[in-house]
Amino acid sequence: MFTRLPVLVILATVVIDAMGIGLIIPVMPALMREVTGGELTQAAIWGGILSTVFAIMQFLCGPLLGSLSDRFGRRPVLLVSLAIMSLDYIVMALAETMWLLFLGRVVAGVTAATYATALAYMSDLSAPHDKARAFGIVGAGFGVGFVLGPLLGGSLAEFGTRAPFWAAAGLAGLNALLGWIVLRETVTDATRRAFTWARSNPLGSLKALGQLPAVGKLILVFFVYQFATAVYPSIWPYYTTERFSWSPGMIGISLAVYGIGFALVQGFLIAPSIKWFGNRLTVLVGLSFELGSFLFLGFVSNGTLLLIMVPLFSFGAVGLPALQGILSRRVPDDSQGELQGVLASLASLATILAPLIMTQTFAFFSNHEATVYLPGAPFLVSSILMLVAITVFMRSAKSER
């Protein structure tokens, strides 16, 4: 199905993208205090600013890198991004001022948008019936990076607050070198598309793709799904602390368990699910699993039961690659990079907006003076969003028929 070495480089790119975020999380509080010289509260504010600007740059630059890869090829976009990412981590490792760190996170947000180009590369290598499986493999790589990043970052933190940045720089640099040796170009003259600024921004690309038959509703389903599932990183530490008094170590274990389950599901269950159910039913199975998980989390009162159920939450991950596979088959070959850029932008937009709503909902219902004490309320909000996604998806299938 795939050419082995290029696929390994693409997977390494995705793992490094995910690890690059998780690597620096354990040292961020200490690093912020080191650079600002202030208290933890001030460090938290700056940490939030850096996280937000990272997500904003991913939102703005996903379609740009996708369109550039449609015009100039996946290989140069991936290699240049990895090289710049490596240099950027070196700058952040040496930074002594907050503004230099801020600039570093801006550049990191741009280069991390290569996730879309990696997906487009896998789409180029895949036959139409294999696209969902290809996207599942990429998702598995992201899950592995999600697990390894914080673990490695926490271990490297013992050597200083800058050690994780040097490690991330080395990983990105080595992968750029390996990619330069083994990656072949997948964009041909037959699939190359002219670059235009009008279609290289989130709104322009979304408008162009939304005009394709049956694509607009599917993109809406994708965004609602991303918004709903963003509840996990938004409130999980606060929710489990408030509801079950979990320690930071227990929270880390629960996230690692989920990340391992996510990687296993995306790596090994996508192909069988597509074979047994087909793409559309697989999407519905995934969305339904997510809905059930959110309802459970909204009302569960036993921490042990929750920890036992955490691996089952990851089964909902079968739906997203199948949805991406359907979308990829609806879009022309010369717009695969643009499509993945739009999807990456929408995912970033969800990570910008969802925390604002989810944390405010949590704060309102976790107040012990509230009329209704319900720390799991954000998950019930996500369950409503998932119902919307299921409804829109079913209507899209009906309109196609």
GROMACS .gro file of N, CA and C in nm, residues 123 127-132 135 215 274 279 322-333 336 339:
model
   75
  123SER      N    1  -0.228   1.110   0.174
  123SER     CA    2  -0.340   1.099   0.080
  123SER      C    3  -0.289   1.073  -0.062
  127ALA      N    4  -0.455   0.481  -0.226
  127ALA     CA    5  -0.570   0.461  -0.314
  127ALA      C    6  -0.695   0.515  -0.245
  128PRO      N    7  -0.799   0.550  -0.321
  128PRO     CA    8  -0.920   0.608  -0.259
  128PRO      C    9  -0.975   0.526  -0.143
  129HIS      N   10  -0.977   0.393  -0.156
  129HIS     CA   11  -1.034   0.310  -0.051
  129HIS      C   12  -0.942   0.295   0.070
  130ASP      N   13  -0.816   0.342   0.057
  130ASP     CA   14  -0.719   0.328   0.167
  130ASP      C   15  -0.693   0.459   0.241
  131LYS      N   16  -0.759   0.568   0.200
  131LYS     CA   17  -0.729   0.698   0.259
  131LYS      C   18  -0.760   0.702   0.408
  132ALA      N   19  -0.873   0.646   0.449
  132ALA     CA   20  -0.909   0.649   0.591
  132ALA      C   21  -0.804   0.576   0.674
  135PHE      N   22  -0.498   0.799   0.709
  135PHE     CA   23  -0.518   0.904   0.809
  135PHE      C   24  -0.516   0.846   0.951
  215VAL      N   25  -1.944   1.869   0.041
  215VAL     CA   26  -1.824   1.893   0.121
  215VAL      C   27  -1.853   1.987   0.238
  274ILE      N   28  -1.343   0.002   0.867
  274ILE     CA   29  -1.385   0.036   0.730
  274ILE      C   30  -1.429  -0.089   0.654
  279ASN      N   31  -1.712   0.343   0.531
  279ASN     CA   32  -1.670   0.472   0.584
  279ASN      C   33  -1.780   0.542   0.662
  322ALA      N   34  -1.212   0.814   0.923
  322ALA     CA   35  -1.312   0.777   0.822
  322ALA      C   36  -1.375   0.902   0.762
  323LEU      N   37  -1.403   1.002   0.847
  323LEU     CA   38  -1.459   1.129   0.797
  323LEU      C   39  -1.358   1.200   0.707
  324GLN      N   40  -1.231   1.201   0.747
  324GLN     CA   41  -1.128   1.261   0.663
  324GLN      C   42  -1.114   1.187   0.530
  325GLY      N   43  -1.129   1.054   0.535
  325GLY     CA   44  -1.123   0.976   0.412
  325GLY      C   45  -1.235   1.012   0.316
  326ILE      N   46  -1.357   1.029   0.368
  326ILE     CA   47  -1.470   1.068   0.284
  326ILE      C   48  -1.445   1.205   0.223
  327LEU      N   49  -1.398   1.298   0.305
  327LEU     CA   50  -1.371   1.433   0.254
  327LEU      C   51  -1.263   1.430   0.146
  328SER      N   52  -1.157   1.354   0.169
  328SER     CA   53  -1.047   1.349   0.073
  328SER      C   54  -1.094   1.296  -0.062
  329ARG      N   55  -1.187   1.203  -0.061
  329ARG     CA   56  -1.239   1.145  -0.185
  329ARG      C   57  -1.333   1.241  -0.257
  330ARG      N   58  -1.386   1.341  -0.185
  330ARG     CA   59  -1.477   1.439  -0.246
  330ARG      C   60  -1.404   1.557  -0.309
  331VAL      N   61  -1.272   1.568  -0.280
  331VAL     CA   62  -1.194   1.684  -0.322
  331VAL      C   63  -1.098   1.642  -0.434
  332PRO      N   64  -1.078   1.727  -0.536
  332PRO     CA   65  -0.987   1.692  -0.646
  332PRO      C   66  -0.844   1.669  -0.596
  333ASP      N   67  -0.767   1.593  -0.673
  333ASP     CA   68  -0.630   1.561  -0.634
  333ASP      C   69  -0.542   1.685  -0.621
  336GLN      N   70  -0.573   1.855  -0.243
  336GLN     CA   71  -0.559   1.777  -0.119
  336GLN      C   72  -0.487   1.855  -0.009
  339LEU      N   73  -0.728   2.114   0.130
  339LEU     CA   74  -0.825   2.053   0.219
  339LEU      C   75  -0.765   2.027   0.356
   0.00000   0.00000   0.00000
